[in-house]
Short mmCIF file of C-alpha atoms and ligand atoms in Angstrom, two decimals:
data_model
loop_
_atom_site.label_atom_id
_atom_site.label_comp_id
_atom_site.label_asym_id
_atom_site.label_seq_id
_atom_site.Cartn_x
_atom_site.Cartn_y
_atom_site.Cartn_z
CA MET A 1 -21.01 38.47 -9.46
CA GLN A 2 -20.51 36.60 -6.19
CA ALA A 3 -18.06 33.72 -6.42
CA ALA A 4 -20.69 31.40 -4.93
CA ALA A 5 -23.08 32.17 -7.79
CA LEU A 6 -20.47 31.49 -10.49
CA TYR A 7 -21.03 27.74 -10.42
CA ARG A 8 -24.58 28.32 -11.70
CA THR A 9 -23.42 30.05 -14.89
CA SER A 10 -22.39 28.05 -17.93
CA ILE A 11 -18.85 29.51 -17.74
CA GLY A 12 -18.64 28.41 -14.10
CA LYS A 13 -19.78 24.90 -15.02
CA LYS A 14 -17.36 24.70 -17.93
CA ALA A 15 -14.58 25.75 -15.55
CA ILE A 16 -15.64 22.96 -13.16
CA MET A 17 -15.58 20.51 -16.09
CA ALA A 18 -12.11 21.72 -17.09
CA VAL A 19 -10.55 21.52 -13.60
CA SER A 20 -12.07 18.10 -12.80
CA GLY A 21 -11.14 16.91 -16.31
CA VAL A 22 -7.52 18.00 -15.87
CA ILE A 23 -7.32 16.12 -12.55
CA TRP A 24 -8.47 12.94 -14.35
CA ILE A 25 -6.17 13.56 -17.33
CA GLY A 26 -3.26 13.72 -14.87
CA TYR A 27 -4.46 10.50 -13.28
CA VAL A 28 -4.94 8.52 -16.50
CA VAL A 29 -1.55 9.60 -17.88
CA MET A 30 0.21 8.49 -14.66
CA HIS A 31 -1.87 5.31 -14.41
CA MET A 32 -1.12 4.35 -18.02
CA TYR A 33 2.59 5.00 -17.47
CA GLY A 34 2.56 3.04 -14.21
CA ASN A 35 0.84 0.08 -15.90
CA LEU A 36 3.79 -0.21 -18.30
CA LYS A 37 5.79 -1.50 -15.29
CA ALA A 38 4.08 -4.81 -16.08
CA PHE A 39 6.64 -5.16 -18.89
CA LEU A 40 9.42 -5.02 -16.26
CA GLY A 41 8.09 -8.20 -14.64
CA GLU A 42 6.00 -9.34 -11.73
CA ALA A 43 8.29 -8.08 -8.94
CA ALA A 44 8.59 -4.57 -10.45
CA PHE A 45 4.83 -4.29 -11.00
CA ASN A 46 3.93 -5.50 -7.50
CA HIS A 47 6.53 -3.17 -5.99
CA TYR A 48 4.98 -0.24 -7.89
CA ALA A 49 1.43 -1.18 -6.84
CA GLU A 50 2.54 -1.47 -3.21
CA GLY A 51 4.40 1.87 -3.58
CA LEU A 52 1.10 3.58 -4.44
CA ARG A 53 -0.15 2.69 -0.97
CA GLU A 54 3.02 4.14 0.59
CA MET A 55 2.87 7.32 -1.55
CA GLY A 56 4.16 10.41 0.32
CA ALA A 57 6.17 8.41 2.93
CA PRO A 58 7.63 9.17 5.38
CA ILE A 59 5.39 12.22 5.86
CA PHE A 60 2.23 10.27 5.08
CA GLY A 61 1.45 6.87 6.56
CA HIS A 62 0.25 3.70 4.78
CA LEU A 63 -2.72 4.50 2.46
CA HIS A 64 -3.00 8.11 3.71
CA LEU A 65 -2.06 10.03 0.55
CA LEU A 66 -3.78 7.42 -1.64
CA THR A 67 -6.98 7.99 0.35
CA VAL A 68 -6.71 11.76 -0.15
CA ALA A 69 -6.18 11.17 -3.90
CA ARG A 70 -9.16 8.78 -4.04
CA ILE A 71 -11.42 11.38 -2.40
CA LEU A 72 -10.20 14.00 -4.88
CA PHE A 73 -10.91 11.65 -7.83
CA VAL A 74 -14.41 10.78 -6.63
CA VAL A 75 -15.28 14.46 -6.00
CA SER A 76 -13.86 15.37 -9.43
CA ILE A 77 -15.82 12.73 -11.29
CA VAL A 78 -19.08 13.60 -9.51
CA LEU A 79 -18.60 17.32 -10.32
CA HIS A 80 -17.61 16.52 -13.92
CA VAL A 81 -20.77 14.46 -14.53
CA TRP A 82 -22.97 16.96 -12.68
CA ALA A 83 -21.62 19.90 -14.74
CA ALA A 84 -22.00 17.92 -17.98
CA LEU A 85 -25.64 17.03 -17.24
CA SER A 86 -26.41 20.52 -16.09
CA LEU A 87 -24.84 22.17 -19.18
CA THR A 88 -26.79 19.82 -21.47
CA GLN A 89 -30.03 20.68 -19.70
CA GLN A 90 -29.25 24.41 -19.88
CA ALA A 91 -28.53 24.15 -23.63
CA ARG A 92 -31.80 22.28 -24.17
CA GLN A 93 -33.78 24.88 -22.26
CA ALA A 94 -32.15 27.63 -24.32
CA ARG A 95 -33.29 25.96 -27.54
CA PRO A 96 -36.21 23.60 -26.99
CA GLN A 97 -36.72 22.66 -30.64
CA ASN A 98 -34.05 20.70 -32.51
CA TYR A 99 -31.94 22.29 -35.20
CA ALA A 100 -33.26 21.66 -38.67
CA THR A 101 -30.16 22.36 -40.73
CA ARG A 102 -27.13 20.10 -41.32
CA ARG A 103 -24.65 22.76 -40.26
CA VAL A 104 -24.55 21.46 -36.70
CA VAL A 105 -23.83 17.87 -37.65
CA GLN A 106 -20.23 18.19 -36.45
CA ALA A 107 -21.17 19.72 -33.09
CA ASN A 108 -23.79 17.04 -32.59
CA TYR A 109 -21.28 14.35 -33.45
CA ALA A 110 -18.88 15.65 -30.79
CA SER A 111 -21.53 16.07 -28.09
CA VAL A 112 -23.02 12.63 -28.79
CA THR A 113 -19.53 11.08 -28.62
CA MET A 114 -18.88 12.88 -25.34
CA ARG A 115 -22.19 11.91 -23.78
CA TYR A 116 -22.27 8.23 -24.76
CA GLY A 117 -18.50 7.94 -24.47
CA GLY A 118 -18.73 9.37 -20.95
CA VAL A 119 -21.34 6.76 -19.99
CA VAL A 120 -19.15 3.98 -21.46
CA ILE A 121 -16.15 5.24 -19.45
CA LEU A 122 -18.19 5.40 -16.22
CA LEU A 123 -19.55 1.87 -16.67
CA PHE A 124 -16.06 0.65 -17.55
CA LEU A 125 -14.62 2.28 -14.42
CA LEU A 126 -17.14 0.47 -12.25
CA LEU A 127 -16.33 -2.89 -13.87
CA HIS A 128 -12.60 -2.11 -13.66
CA LEU A 129 -12.69 -1.34 -9.93
CA MET A 130 -14.80 -4.46 -9.30
CA GLN A 131 -12.23 -6.58 -11.16
CA LEU A 132 -8.85 -5.16 -10.20
CA THR A 133 -9.33 -3.19 -6.98
CA TRP A 134 -12.18 -4.79 -5.05
CA GLY A 135 -11.76 -8.28 -6.53
CA VAL A 136 -15.48 -9.02 -6.85
CA SER A 137 -15.52 -12.76 -7.61
CA ALA A 138 -18.47 -12.52 -10.04
CA VAL A 139 -16.29 -10.50 -12.44
CA HIS A 140 -12.80 -11.79 -11.52
CA GLY A 141 -12.75 -15.39 -10.39
CA GLU A 142 -8.98 -15.55 -9.78
CA PHE A 143 -8.43 -12.38 -7.74
CA ILE A 144 -5.91 -12.73 -4.91
CA PRO A 145 -5.60 -9.73 -2.53
CA GLY A 146 -2.07 -8.28 -2.52
CA GLU A 147 -1.09 -9.95 -5.84
CA PRO A 148 -1.69 -7.16 -8.40
CA TYR A 149 0.41 -8.71 -11.21
CA HIS A 150 -1.34 -12.07 -10.94
CA ASN A 151 -4.73 -10.26 -10.87
CA LEU A 152 -3.78 -8.19 -13.92
CA VAL A 153 -2.60 -11.12 -16.04
CA THR A 154 -5.45 -13.49 -15.16
CA ASN A 155 -7.96 -10.70 -15.89
CA PHE A 156 -6.72 -10.27 -19.47
CA GLN A 157 -6.43 -13.96 -20.23
CA SER A 158 -10.13 -13.63 -21.01
CA LEU A 159 -10.68 -12.39 -24.59
CA PRO A 160 -14.13 -10.83 -23.90
CA VAL A 161 -12.70 -8.85 -20.94
CA THR A 162 -9.79 -7.68 -23.12
CA LEU A 163 -12.22 -6.55 -25.85
CA VAL A 164 -14.31 -4.59 -23.32
CA TYR A 165 -11.13 -2.84 -22.13
CA LEU A 166 -10.08 -2.03 -25.70
CA VAL A 167 -13.48 -0.46 -26.46
CA ALA A 168 -13.25 1.53 -23.22
CA VAL A 169 -9.76 2.90 -23.91
CA VAL A 170 -10.82 3.96 -27.44
CA ALA A 171 -13.82 5.77 -25.88
CA LEU A 172 -11.39 7.35 -23.43
CA GLY A 173 -9.17 8.50 -26.31
CA LEU A 174 -12.08 10.21 -28.09
CA HIS A 175 -13.21 11.77 -24.82
CA LEU A 176 -9.70 13.10 -24.15
CA PHE A 177 -9.45 14.51 -27.68
CA HIS A 178 -12.69 16.42 -27.63
CA GLY A 179 -12.44 17.30 -23.92
CA THR A 180 -8.96 18.83 -24.26
CA TRP A 181 -10.06 20.74 -27.34
CA SER A 182 -13.20 22.20 -25.71
CA MET A 183 -11.37 23.02 -22.52
CA PHE A 184 -8.95 25.31 -24.35
CA GLN A 185 -11.83 26.87 -26.29
CA THR A 186 -13.52 27.67 -22.95
CA LEU A 187 -10.28 29.21 -21.71
CA GLY A 188 -10.24 31.42 -24.81
CA PHE A 189 -7.16 29.93 -26.50
CA ASN A 190 -8.57 30.03 -29.99
CA ASN A 191 -6.19 31.94 -32.20
CA GLU A 192 -4.61 30.19 -35.17
CA ARG A 193 -1.18 29.53 -33.62
CA MET A 194 -2.63 28.16 -30.39
CA ASP A 195 -5.07 26.03 -32.41
CA ARG A 196 -2.25 23.99 -33.87
CA LEU A 197 -0.61 23.51 -30.47
CA ILE A 198 -3.87 22.49 -28.79
CA ARG A 199 -4.78 20.14 -31.61
CA GLY A 200 -1.32 18.54 -31.27
CA LEU A 201 -1.76 18.12 -27.51
CA ALA A 202 -5.27 16.68 -27.97
CA TRP A 203 -4.00 14.22 -30.61
CA ALA A 204 -1.03 13.19 -28.46
CA LEU A 205 -3.30 12.44 -25.48
CA ALA A 206 -5.89 10.71 -27.65
CA ILE A 207 -3.29 8.37 -29.12
CA LEU A 208 -0.67 7.82 -26.38
CA VAL A 209 -3.10 7.14 -23.53
CA PRO A 210 -5.21 4.45 -25.28
CA VAL A 211 -2.17 2.83 -26.95
CA GLY A 212 -0.29 2.70 -23.63
CA PHE A 213 -3.30 1.27 -21.79
CA ALA A 214 -4.13 -1.21 -24.57
CA SER A 215 -0.55 -2.54 -24.72
CA VAL A 216 -0.92 -4.48 -21.43
CA PRO A 217 -4.09 -6.50 -22.23
CA ILE A 218 -2.85 -7.08 -25.80
CA ALA A 219 0.51 -8.34 -24.48
CA VAL A 220 -1.30 -10.77 -22.17
CA GLN A 221 -3.45 -12.03 -25.05
CA LEU A 222 -0.32 -12.53 -27.19
CA GLY A 223 1.39 -14.41 -24.36
CA ILE A 224 4.12 -11.73 -23.99
CA LEU A 225 3.00 -11.16 -20.39
CA SER A 226 2.12 -14.22 -18.36
C1 HEM B 1 -5.98 -1.51 -20.05
C2 HEM B 1 -6.20 -0.54 -19.22
C3 HEM B 1 -5.99 -0.58 -17.73
C4 HEM B 1 -5.27 -1.46 -16.95
C5 HEM B 1 -4.42 -2.65 -17.39
C6 HEM B 1 -5.44 -1.03 -15.58
C7 HEM B 1 -4.89 -1.65 -14.47
C8 HEM B 1 -5.21 -1.37 -13.17
C9 HEM B 1 -4.76 -2.12 -12.01
C10 HEM B 1 -3.84 -3.34 -12.06
C11 HEM B 1 -5.31 -1.55 -10.91
C12 HEM B 1 -5.14 -2.00 -9.44
C13 HEM B 1 -3.89 -1.41 -8.87
C14 HEM B 1 -3.74 -1.87 -7.44
O1 HEM B 1 -4.73 -2.00 -6.72
O2 HEM B 1 -2.61 -2.05 -7.03
C15 HEM B 1 -6.09 -0.41 -11.34
C16 HEM B 1 -6.77 0.47 -10.51
C17 HEM B 1 -7.46 1.56 -10.96
N1 HEM B 1 -7.64 1.98 -12.25
FE1 HEM B 1 -6.93 1.05 -13.90
N2 HEM B 1 -6.23 0.10 -15.57
C18 HEM B 1 -6.59 0.39 -16.86
C19 HEM B 1 -7.37 1.45 -17.29
C20 HEM B 1 -7.92 2.40 -16.48
C21 HEM B 1 -8.64 3.56 -16.92
C22 HEM B 1 -8.87 3.89 -18.40
C23 HEM B 1 -9.03 4.25 -15.82
C24 HEM B 1 -9.79 5.53 -15.71
C25 HEM B 1 -10.58 6.03 -16.61
C26 HEM B 1 -8.56 3.52 -14.67
C27 HEM B 1 -8.77 3.87 -13.37
C28 HEM B 1 -8.38 3.13 -12.27
C29 HEM B 1 -8.71 3.50 -10.89
C30 HEM B 1 -9.51 4.71 -10.45
C31 HEM B 1 -8.13 2.52 -10.07
C32 HEM B 1 -8.16 2.44 -8.54
C33 HEM B 1 -6.95 3.15 -7.97
C34 HEM B 1 -7.00 3.12 -6.47
O3 HEM B 1 -7.70 3.95 -5.91
O4 HEM B 1 -6.35 2.26 -5.87
N3 HEM B 1 -7.89 2.41 -15.09
N4 HEM B 1 -6.00 -0.32 -12.72
#
C-alpha cells in the first residue's frame, strides 16, 4: 500500500491518534510539572514562564522555539480530533444498527467517556487560553500581561473557575487512562506481562497528571498560594 493511502485506513488513523496523543501527553506532563513552580513563589514561577519564551536560547531567538512548539500542538490536536471523528464514522458505517446485547457495555462506556471527555477538554482548553494566555477580560478581569503568577492566582480565587478546572483535569485523567491503554493495544502490546506494565503506566498518568494540575487551584482556594 502507498504510504499516502495509509492515513485513510483505520490503522493509519489510529497511528495518527497515537502520535498526536503522545505529543500532547508529553506536553501535559511537562506543563503540570512546570506549574508546580508556583509553590516556589512568584519570582520562580514568573522566571519559568519567561523561560518558556526563551526556550532553545542561544540558538533560537525570543519566542522562536515556543512558536514551533505551538504549531506542532495545534497540528497535533487538529489531526487527533479529525482521526477520532473519522474512526467513529467508519465504525458506524461498518455497523449501522446498534448492538442489542449488553456485552459491549464496557466498550461503549470507554468510547462515550473518550468522546464527551474529549469535547470537555477542548472547551476547557479554549477557556484556559482565553483566561491565562490571551487575557480576554470577559473571562479574566484581572489579567496583567507579563505577570503570569498574578494572573494564575487571581484566576483561581474564583471558586466556580476552580471547579471548572477540577472537572476538566478529571476528564483529562480519564482520557489519558483510556487513550494510553488503546494506544498500546493498537501497537499490538497485548500479552499478559505487557498488560500489567501498560495498565500501570495508564494509571500513573491518570492519577499524577490531574493531581499535579489540581494542586495549584486547590492551593489558591486554601490560601496556601496568594
Ligand atoms: C489546573 C490546571 C492548569 C493550570 C494551573 C495551568 C496554568 C497555565 C498558565 C499559568 C499558562 C500561561 C503560561 C504563560 O503564558 O506564561 C498556561 C498556558 C497553557 N496551558 Fe495550562 N494550566 C492548566 C491545565 C492545562 C491543561 C490540562 C492543558 C491541556 C490540556 C493546558 C494547556 C495549556 C496551553 C496549550 C497553554 C498555552 C501555552 C503557550 O503556547 O504559551 N493547561 N497554563
